[in-house]
Structure formats: structure tokens, C-alpha cells
Amino acid sequence: MSNQPSPQKDSNETVLGWKFVIIVGILSTIFLSFFYLAMTQEPDYMPGAQRKIQQEKELNHSHSAASEVAEQHQHP
């Protein structure tokens, strides 16, 4: 008697293998998507984000001051 695997057993292993590959692929995609979003979105409490907010406030303040000066020159 020979120890040859049955064809049905091989097809079951192949199906289980493909299911495993698909599940691992889906879970990896979800994990990497969350990881990418976490790395690209800098939280507000980080020093870099606070510096950026401060610079935007200063820029808006200087822009509004320049607008007021321009309006005053137009209306004598």
C-alpha cells in the first residue's frame, strides 16, 4: 500500500490556504490603514502642531491688521 494523499484532502488544504491568505490580507490592510492615518495626523498637543497654530494666528492677525489699514486709506 502506498501513502499517497487523497485528492479531496489536497483540495481542502488549498481552500483553507486561500481563505487564510485572504483573511491575513484583509487584516493587514485594515491595520496598515489605521497606522498610516495615525502617522499622518499630528495631534494638537504635539509641539509642532502648537507652533503651526500659533503661526496661523499670527498670520491671520497681521492679515486682518493690513486689511484694516487698507480700509482706512480708502475711506478718508
Short mmCIF file of C-alpha atoms in Angstrom, two decimals:
data_model
loop_
_atom_site.label_atom_id
_atom_site.label_comp_id
_atom_site.label_asym_id
_atom_site.label_seq_id
_atom_site.Cartn_x
_atom_site.Cartn_y
_atom_site.Cartn_z
CA MET A 1 0.00 0.00 0.00
CA SER A 2 1.28 3.45 -0.87
CA ASN A 3 0.94 6.60 1.24
CA GLN A 4 -0.44 8.88 -1.44
CA PRO A 5 -2.65 11.74 -0.22
CA SER A 6 -6.21 11.66 -1.42
CA PRO A 7 -7.27 14.32 -3.97
CA GLN A 8 -10.08 15.51 -1.69
CA LYS A 9 -7.65 16.25 1.15
CA ASP A 10 -5.43 18.32 -1.18
CA SER A 11 -8.35 20.45 -2.38
CA ASN A 12 -9.47 21.12 1.21
CA GLU A 13 -5.98 22.25 2.18
CA THR A 14 -5.84 24.53 -0.86
CA VAL A 15 -9.19 26.15 0.01
CA LEU A 16 -8.14 26.63 3.62
CA GLY A 17 -4.84 28.10 2.46
CA TRP A 18 -6.54 30.64 0.19
CA LYS A 19 -9.00 31.58 2.94
CA PHE A 20 -6.09 32.14 5.30
CA VAL A 21 -4.27 34.31 2.74
CA ILE A 22 -7.40 36.40 2.11
CA ILE A 23 -8.09 36.90 5.83
CA VAL A 24 -4.47 37.87 6.52
CA GLY A 25 -4.57 40.28 3.58
CA ILE A 26 -7.75 41.98 4.81
CA LEU A 27 -6.50 42.29 8.39
CA SER A 28 -3.13 43.62 7.22
CA THR A 29 -4.84 46.22 5.03
CA ILE A 30 -7.02 47.41 7.91
CA PHE A 31 -4.07 47.61 10.30
CA LEU A 32 -1.82 49.42 7.84
CA SER A 33 -4.61 51.89 7.00
CA PHE A 34 -5.05 52.81 10.67
CA PHE A 35 -1.28 53.01 11.09
CA TYR A 36 -0.97 55.33 8.09
CA LEU A 37 -3.74 57.60 9.37
CA ALA A 38 -2.19 57.69 12.83
CA MET A 39 1.19 58.68 11.44
CA THR A 40 -0.10 61.38 9.07
CA GLN A 41 -2.44 63.13 11.55
CA GLU A 42 -0.39 65.04 14.10
CA PRO A 43 -2.29 65.53 17.40
CA ASP A 44 -3.00 69.06 18.66
CA TYR A 45 -0.92 68.61 21.80
CA MET A 46 2.31 67.97 19.90
CA PRO A 47 4.79 70.90 19.87
CA GLY A 48 4.87 71.03 16.07
CA ALA A 49 1.08 71.37 15.87
CA GLN A 50 1.04 74.06 18.57
CA ARG A 51 3.73 76.00 16.69
CA LYS A 52 1.71 75.74 13.47
CA ILE A 53 -1.46 77.00 15.20
CA GLN A 54 0.46 79.93 16.69
CA GLN A 55 1.91 80.84 13.28
CA GLU A 56 -1.55 80.70 11.68
CA LYS A 57 -2.94 83.00 14.40
CA GLU A 58 -0.10 85.49 13.85
CA LEU A 59 -0.60 85.35 10.08
CA ASN A 60 -4.36 85.92 10.39
CA HIS A 61 -3.78 88.77 12.86
CA SER A 62 -1.29 90.52 10.59
CA HIS A 63 -3.57 89.95 7.58
CA SER A 64 -6.57 91.46 9.39
CA ALA A 65 -4.46 94.42 10.56
CA ALA A 66 -3.31 95.03 6.98
CA SER A 67 -6.94 94.88 5.81
CA GLU A 68 -7.97 97.46 8.40
CA VAL A 69 -5.16 99.79 7.33
CA ALA A 70 -6.17 99.41 3.68
CA GLU A 71 -9.81 100.17 4.52
CA GLN A 72 -8.82 103.29 6.46
CA HIS A 73 -6.84 104.59 3.46
CA GLN A 74 -9.81 104.05 1.15
CA HIS A 75 -12.32 105.91 3.38
CA PRO A 76 -10.89 109.34 4.29
#
